GROMACS .gro file of C-alpha atoms in nm:
model
  291
    1MET     CA    1  -4.075   8.031  -2.258
    2MET     CA    2  -4.158   7.698  -2.497
    3GLY     CA    3  -3.774   7.623  -2.549
    4ILE     CA    4  -3.729   7.590  -2.166
    5ILE     CA    5  -3.971   7.337  -2.167
    6PHE     CA    6  -3.837   7.177  -2.429
    7ALA     CA    7  -3.498   7.152  -2.276
    8ILE     CA    8  -3.647   7.023  -1.950
    9LEU     CA    9  -3.848   6.755  -2.140
   10VAL     CA   10  -3.487   6.660  -2.320
   11VAL     CA   11  -3.283   6.683  -1.978
   12LEU     CA   12  -3.592   6.443  -1.819
   13ILE     CA   13  -3.561   6.202  -2.060
   14LEU     CA   14  -3.229   6.195  -2.126
   15VAL     CA   15  -3.190   6.141  -1.691
   16TYR     CA   16  -3.446   5.875  -1.768
   17VAL     CA   17  -3.261   5.653  -1.999
   18VAL     CA   18  -2.954   5.690  -1.829
   19CYS     CA   19  -3.100   5.608  -1.526
   20GLY     CA   20  -3.289   5.257  -1.719
   21PHE     CA   21  -2.862   5.090  -1.769
   22ARG     CA   22  -2.770   4.856  -1.575
   23ILE     CA   23  -2.481   4.640  -1.514
   24VAL     CA   24  -2.464   4.273  -1.437
   25PRO     CA   25  -2.140   4.143  -1.311
   26GLN     CA   26  -1.987   3.854  -1.418
   27ASN     CA   27  -2.076   3.473  -1.295
   28ASN     CA   28  -2.454   3.672  -1.277
   29GLU     CA   29  -2.768   3.634  -1.443
   30GLY     CA   30  -3.050   3.929  -1.459
   31LEU     CA   31  -3.405   3.844  -1.427
   32VAL     CA   32  -3.630   4.124  -1.556
   33GLU     CA   33  -3.972   4.201  -1.459
   34THR     CA   34  -4.217   4.433  -1.612
   35LEU     CA   35  -4.478   4.534  -1.434
   36GLY     CA   36  -4.365   4.329  -1.092
   37LYS     CA   37  -4.397   4.056  -1.335
   38TYR     CA   38  -4.106   3.774  -1.496
   39SER     CA   39  -4.039   3.938  -1.897
   40LYS     CA   40  -3.658   3.794  -1.935
   41THR     CA   41  -3.306   3.650  -1.799
   42VAL     CA   42  -3.005   3.851  -1.936
   43LYS     CA   43  -2.654   3.741  -1.890
   44ALA     CA   44  -2.367   3.880  -1.732
   45GLY     CA   45  -2.282   4.282  -1.881
   46PHE     CA   46  -2.413   4.589  -1.953
   47VAL     CA   47  -2.827   4.637  -2.009
   48PHE     CA   48  -3.145   4.814  -2.033
   49ILE     CA   49  -3.475   4.833  -1.833
   50TRP     CA   50  -3.765   5.100  -1.848
   51PRO     CA   51  -3.741   5.294  -1.493
   52LEU     CA   52  -4.054   5.279  -1.313
   53PHE     CA   53  -4.159   5.000  -1.555
   54GLN     CA   54  -3.930   4.753  -1.487
   55ARG     CA   55  -3.664   4.641  -1.208
   56ILE     CA   56  -3.408   4.358  -1.254
   57ARG     CA   57  -3.288   4.123  -1.009
   58LYS     CA   58  -2.965   3.983  -0.969
   59VAL     CA   59  -2.918   3.614  -0.905
   60PRO     CA   60  -2.500   3.486  -0.855
   61LEU     CA   61  -2.446   3.144  -1.038
   62ALA     CA   62  -2.071   3.108  -0.880
   63LEU     CA   63  -2.023   2.805  -0.655
   64GLN     CA   64  -2.106   2.902  -0.248
   65PRO     CA   65  -2.030   2.724   0.044
   66LEU     CA   66  -2.297   2.643   0.319
   67GLU     CA   67  -2.210   2.497   0.663
   68ILE     CA   68  -2.530   2.370   0.838
   69SER     CA   69  -2.555   2.389   1.220
   70LYS     CA   70  -2.520   2.142   1.421
   71TYR     CA   71  -2.875   1.913   1.494
   72SER     CA   72  -2.959   1.610   1.682
   73ILE     CA   73  -2.993   1.268   1.515
   74ILE     CA   74  -3.169   0.974   1.629
   75THR     CA   75  -2.958   0.631   1.516
   76LYS     CA   76  -3.129   0.255   1.418
   77ASP     CA   77  -3.053   0.140   1.790
   78ASN     CA   78  -3.205   0.501   1.970
   79ALA     CA   79  -2.849   0.683   2.037
   80GLU     CA   80  -2.840   1.012   1.973
   81ILE     CA   81  -2.572   1.234   1.836
   82THR     CA   82  -2.525   1.548   1.689
   83THR     CA   83  -2.408   1.583   1.353
   84SER     CA   84  -2.329   1.914   1.139
   85LEU     CA   85  -2.174   1.943   0.792
   86THR     CA   86  -2.111   2.181   0.479
   87LEU     CA   87  -2.145   2.177   0.137
   88ASN     CA   88  -2.146   2.370  -0.187
   89TYR     CA   89  -2.411   2.457  -0.440
   90LEU     CA   90  -2.478   2.622  -0.741
   91VAL     CA   91  -2.780   2.837  -0.923
   92THR     CA   92  -2.853   2.607  -1.269
   93ASP     CA   93  -3.112   2.770  -1.346
   94SER     CA   94  -3.148   3.134  -1.236
   95TYR     CA   95  -3.608   3.128  -1.265
   96ARG     CA   96  -3.678   2.821  -1.071
   97TYR     CA   97  -3.426   2.930  -0.798
   98PHE     CA   98  -3.626   3.266  -0.767
   99TYR     CA   99  -3.965   3.202  -0.854
  100ASN     CA  100  -4.000   2.864  -0.743
  101ASN     CA  101  -3.943   2.922  -0.390
  102THR     CA  102  -3.945   3.176  -0.126
  103ASP     CA  103  -3.609   3.069   0.000
  104SER     CA  104  -3.495   2.811  -0.271
  105VAL     CA  105  -3.155   2.751   0.014
  106GLU     CA  106  -3.339   2.676   0.290
  107SER     CA  107  -3.546   2.463   0.138
  108MET     CA  108  -3.185   2.282  -0.005
  109VAL     CA  109  -3.069   2.274   0.373
  110GLN     CA  110  -3.451   2.108   0.474
  111LEU     CA  111  -3.418   1.833   0.231
  112ILE     CA  112  -3.058   1.725   0.300
  113ARG     CA  113  -3.155   1.724   0.650
  114GLY     CA  114  -3.408   1.429   0.632
  115HIS     CA  115  -3.222   1.286   0.413
  116LEU     CA  116  -2.975   1.282   0.651
  117ARG     CA  117  -3.162   1.120   0.900
  118ASP     CA  118  -3.337   0.904   0.684
  119ILE     CA  119  -2.966   0.784   0.594
  120ILE     CA  120  -2.894   0.775   0.991
  121GLY     CA  121  -3.164   0.657   1.092
  122ARG     CA  122  -3.153   0.319   0.921
  123MET     CA  123  -2.800   0.249   1.101
  124ASP     CA  124  -2.630   0.149   1.468
  125LEU     CA  125  -2.450   0.374   1.600
  126ASN     CA  126  -2.114   0.214   1.572
  127ALA     CA  127  -2.198   0.131   1.196
  128ALA     CA  128  -2.270   0.506   1.143
  129LEU     CA  129  -1.973   0.680   1.349
  130GLY     CA  130  -1.735   0.422   1.094
  131SER     CA  131  -1.965   0.525   0.778
  132THR     CA  132  -1.885   0.938   0.731
  133LYS     CA  133  -1.762   0.822   0.386
  134GLU     CA  134  -2.055   0.619   0.315
  135ILE     CA  135  -2.293   0.855   0.453
  136ASN     CA  136  -2.171   1.135   0.206
  137ASP     CA  137  -2.211   0.907  -0.052
  138GLN     CA  138  -2.516   0.825   0.023
  139LEU     CA  139  -2.651   1.200   0.099
  140PHE     CA  140  -2.482   1.310  -0.196
  141THR     CA  141  -2.659   1.085  -0.495
  142ALA     CA  142  -3.028   1.144  -0.279
  143THR     CA  143  -2.988   1.536  -0.306
  144GLY     CA  144  -2.839   1.543  -0.604
  145ASP     CA  145  -3.112   1.539  -0.850
  146LEU     CA  146  -3.435   1.655  -0.575
  147THR     CA  147  -3.242   1.990  -0.553
  148ASP     CA  148  -3.293   2.020  -0.936
  149ILE     CA  149  -3.648   2.135  -0.882
  150TYR     CA  150  -3.465   2.439  -0.713
  151GLY     CA  151  -3.296   2.575  -0.997
  152ILE     CA  152  -2.965   2.403  -0.722
  153ARG     CA  153  -2.707   2.152  -0.769
  154VAL     CA  154  -2.485   2.040  -0.523
  155VAL     CA  155  -2.169   1.999  -0.591
  156ARG     CA  156  -2.030   1.823  -0.268
  157VAL     CA  157  -2.167   1.751   0.051
  158ASN     CA  158  -1.964   1.625   0.373
  159VAL     CA  159  -2.100   1.564   0.705
  160ASP     CA  160  -1.785   1.704   0.938
  161GLU     CA  161  -1.856   1.540   1.285
  162LEU     CA  162  -2.093   1.276   1.386
  163LEU     CA  163  -2.113   1.341   1.775
  164PRO     CA  164  -2.234   1.064   2.034
  165SER     CA  165  -2.470   1.236   2.347
  166PRO     CA  166  -2.232   1.274   2.670
  167GLU     CA  167  -2.385   1.003   2.835
  168ILE     CA  168  -2.237   0.751   2.542
  169GLN     CA  169  -1.951   0.890   2.507
  170LYS     CA  170  -1.820   0.786   2.889
  171ALA     CA  171  -2.014   0.452   2.848
  172MET     CA  172  -1.812   0.401   2.525
  173ASP     CA  173  -1.489   0.560   2.700
  174LYS     CA  174  -1.547   0.253   3.024
  175GLN     CA  175  -1.638   0.022   2.703
  176LEU     CA  176  -1.315   0.112   2.542
  177THR     CA  177  -1.100   0.093   2.864
  178ALA     CA  178  -1.237  -0.183   2.967
  179ASP     CA  179  -1.101  -0.326   2.584
  180ARG     CA  180  -0.786  -0.191   2.683
  181GLU     CA  181  -0.726  -0.335   3.009
  182LYS     CA  182  -0.873  -0.649   2.889
  183THR     CA  183  -0.620  -0.682   2.561
  184ALA     CA  184  -0.306  -0.614   2.817
  185ALA     CA  185  -0.407  -0.868   3.010
  186ILE     CA  186  -0.440  -1.128   2.743
  187ALA     CA  187  -0.077  -0.971   2.652
  188LYS     CA  188   0.015  -1.039   2.981
  189ALA     CA  189  -0.128  -1.397   3.053
  190GLU     CA  190   0.043  -1.478   2.713
  191GLY     CA  191   0.379  -1.292   2.804
  192GLU     CA  192   0.404  -1.506   3.086
  193ALA     CA  193   0.288  -1.869   2.908
  194ARG     CA  194   0.548  -1.795   2.689
  195THR     CA  195   0.800  -1.711   2.989
  196ILE     CA  196   0.690  -2.051   3.119
  197GLU     CA  197   0.734  -2.282   2.819
  198MET     CA  198   1.069  -2.127   2.674
  199THR     CA  199   1.168  -2.197   3.069
  200THR     CA  200   1.079  -2.562   3.072
  201LYS     CA  201   1.227  -2.619   2.750
  202ALA     CA  202   1.534  -2.493   2.811
  203LYS     CA  203   1.578  -2.711   3.179
  204ASN     CA  204   1.416  -3.031   2.945
  205ASP     CA  205   1.680  -2.949   2.710
  206ALA     CA  206   1.953  -2.902   3.001
  207LEU     CA  207   1.832  -3.241   3.155
  208VAL     CA  208   1.844  -3.402   2.799
  209ALA     CA  209   2.211  -3.219   2.737
  210THR     CA  210   2.324  -3.385   3.098
  211ALA     CA  211   2.180  -3.758   3.092
  212LYS     CA  212   2.376  -3.773   2.716
  213ALA     CA  213   2.680  -3.656   2.799
  214GLN     CA  214   2.680  -3.901   3.135
  215ALA     CA  215   2.602  -4.191   2.900
  216GLU     CA  216   2.878  -4.094   2.673
  217ALA     CA  217   3.125  -4.068   2.997
  218VAL     CA  218   2.988  -4.400   3.079
  219LYS     CA  219   3.032  -4.533   2.732
  220THR     CA  220   3.383  -4.372   2.763
  221GLN     CA  221   3.459  -4.575   3.068
  222ALA     CA  222   3.307  -4.924   2.992
  223ASP     CA  223   3.511  -4.852   2.643
  224ALA     CA  224   3.842  -4.826   2.894
  225ASP     CA  225   3.790  -5.100   3.093
  226ALA     CA  226   3.690  -5.276   2.802
  227TYR     CA  227   4.031  -5.221   2.613
  228ARG     CA  228   4.207  -5.263   3.016
  229VAL     CA  229   4.020  -5.639   3.042
  230ASN     CA  230   4.171  -5.749   2.701
  231LYS     CA  231   4.520  -5.614   2.740
  232LEU     CA  232   4.553  -5.809   3.127
  233GLN     CA  233   4.413  -6.126   2.880
  234GLU     CA  234   4.641  -6.033   2.583
  235ALA     CA  235   4.929  -5.995   2.886
  236LEU     CA  236   4.801  -6.324   3.045
  237SER     CA  237   4.820  -6.543   2.720
  238ASN     CA  238   5.176  -6.438   2.622
  239ALA     CA  239   5.348  -6.454   2.967
  240GLY     CA  240   5.545  -6.798   3.023
  241GLU     CA  241   5.521  -7.050   3.267
  242GLY     CA  242   5.799  -6.917   3.434
  243TYR     CA  243   5.762  -6.572   3.446
  244PHE     CA  244   5.491  -6.685   3.673
  245ARG     CA  245   5.628  -6.937   3.854
  246ASN     CA  246   5.968  -6.630   3.926
  247GLN     CA  247   5.712  -6.398   4.035
  248SER     CA  248   5.511  -6.680   4.307
  249LEU     CA  249   5.846  -6.669   4.482
  250ASP     CA  250   5.858  -6.333   4.488
  251SER     CA  251   5.482  -6.336   4.616
  252PHE     CA  252   5.629  -6.575   4.891
  253ASN     CA  253   5.908  -6.343   5.028
  254GLN     CA  254   5.678  -6.023   5.036
  255LEU     CA  255   5.426  -6.287   5.280
  256ALA     CA  256   5.745  -6.428   5.497
  257GLN     CA  257   5.847  -6.034   5.544
  258GLY     CA  258   5.480  -5.918   5.642
  259PRO     CA  259   5.338  -5.945   6.031
  260ASN     CA  260   5.069  -6.176   5.890
  261ASN     CA  261   5.295  -6.508   5.685
  262LEU     CA  262   5.065  -6.755   5.714
  263ILE     CA  263   4.936  -6.895   5.381
  264VAL     CA  264   4.772  -7.240   5.299
  265VAL     CA  265   4.722  -7.272   4.911
  266GLY     CA  266   4.767  -7.619   4.725
  267LYS     CA  267   5.081  -7.720   4.533
  268ASP     CA  268   4.821  -7.655   4.214
  269GLU     CA  269   4.724  -7.299   4.350
  270MET     CA  270   5.068  -7.184   4.362
  271THR     CA  271   5.157  -7.152   4.012
  272ASP     CA  272   4.890  -6.932   3.989
  273LEU     CA  273   4.953  -6.678   4.293
  274GLY     CA  274   5.229  -6.557   4.085
  275LYS     CA  275   4.984  -6.418   3.824
  276VAL     CA  276   4.831  -6.203   4.127
  277PRO     CA  277   5.123  -5.921   4.067
  278VAL     CA  278   5.088  -5.983   3.703
  279ILE     CA  279   4.769  -5.877   3.659
  280LYS     CA  280   4.777  -5.543   3.867
  281LYS     CA  281   5.080  -5.450   3.690
  282VAL     CA  282   4.895  -5.488   3.341
  283TRP     CA  283   4.589  -5.349   3.487
  284ASP     CA  284   4.783  -5.024   3.605
  285GLN     CA  285   4.975  -5.042   3.259
  286SER     CA  286   4.606  -5.048   3.065
  287GLY     CA  287   4.479  -4.785   3.248
  288ASP     CA  288   4.717  -4.518   3.217
  289ASN     CA  289   4.730  -4.635   2.838
  290ALA     CA  290   4.398  -4.559   2.801
  291GLU     CA  291   4.349  -4.240   2.991
   0.00000   0.00000   0.00000
């Protein structure tokens, strides 16, 4: 009978001891409590606790993502925007994480929300919509040290979106459309002004070119007339008196053959009359040469 009781006790002791072995997974720490009070922290691996008197709480140390759902924020100019963000955090002190706060993650979320409201609340709507990177940097700096009291370190925080309210979005769309129409109207007016400027310049250039061509033609004609006059004077200077007398007789013969054969001239002018056909002949020849 005693042997049976001893065997039962041995079996119970073995079961008790076996039940005391625990495994703490990789990237975890174990918080050992004795009679409900913290006693020690154990690393990942094979550990032993006293069943019924002790228990172990496993705390993950790996990097964990978290998405904070959309919520509203009021900007400096009283515009309502909806924001959502994501972050990555890890537990740096398992004791603080588990015992200093009933829900350290929720406390961290509330802290980040409060700082984000403060940052955006000091910015106008347009500044906030265009400063996502600056907001991320300020938020990361503001929350980095404060979350240490929860045994948590925020590794990355990112504002995923900043959306104005539907009413503000409609107003912004109208303003954007008006700005685009204004830009298009300005571009059209500038194009028309440029076209008028180019057309006017082309007309002015054509007028200048025409005036230059006309001036050149007048100069050429004047040069030709001057050349013919010089030739005429040269020919008259080289002709003898006998030649002019012969021409005068020919002129009188031509007049006599015409219907109007009466002409009165002085005796001194009779010889000059012979110069008329000579002048005409020389003038015509000089004109041909000038051309």
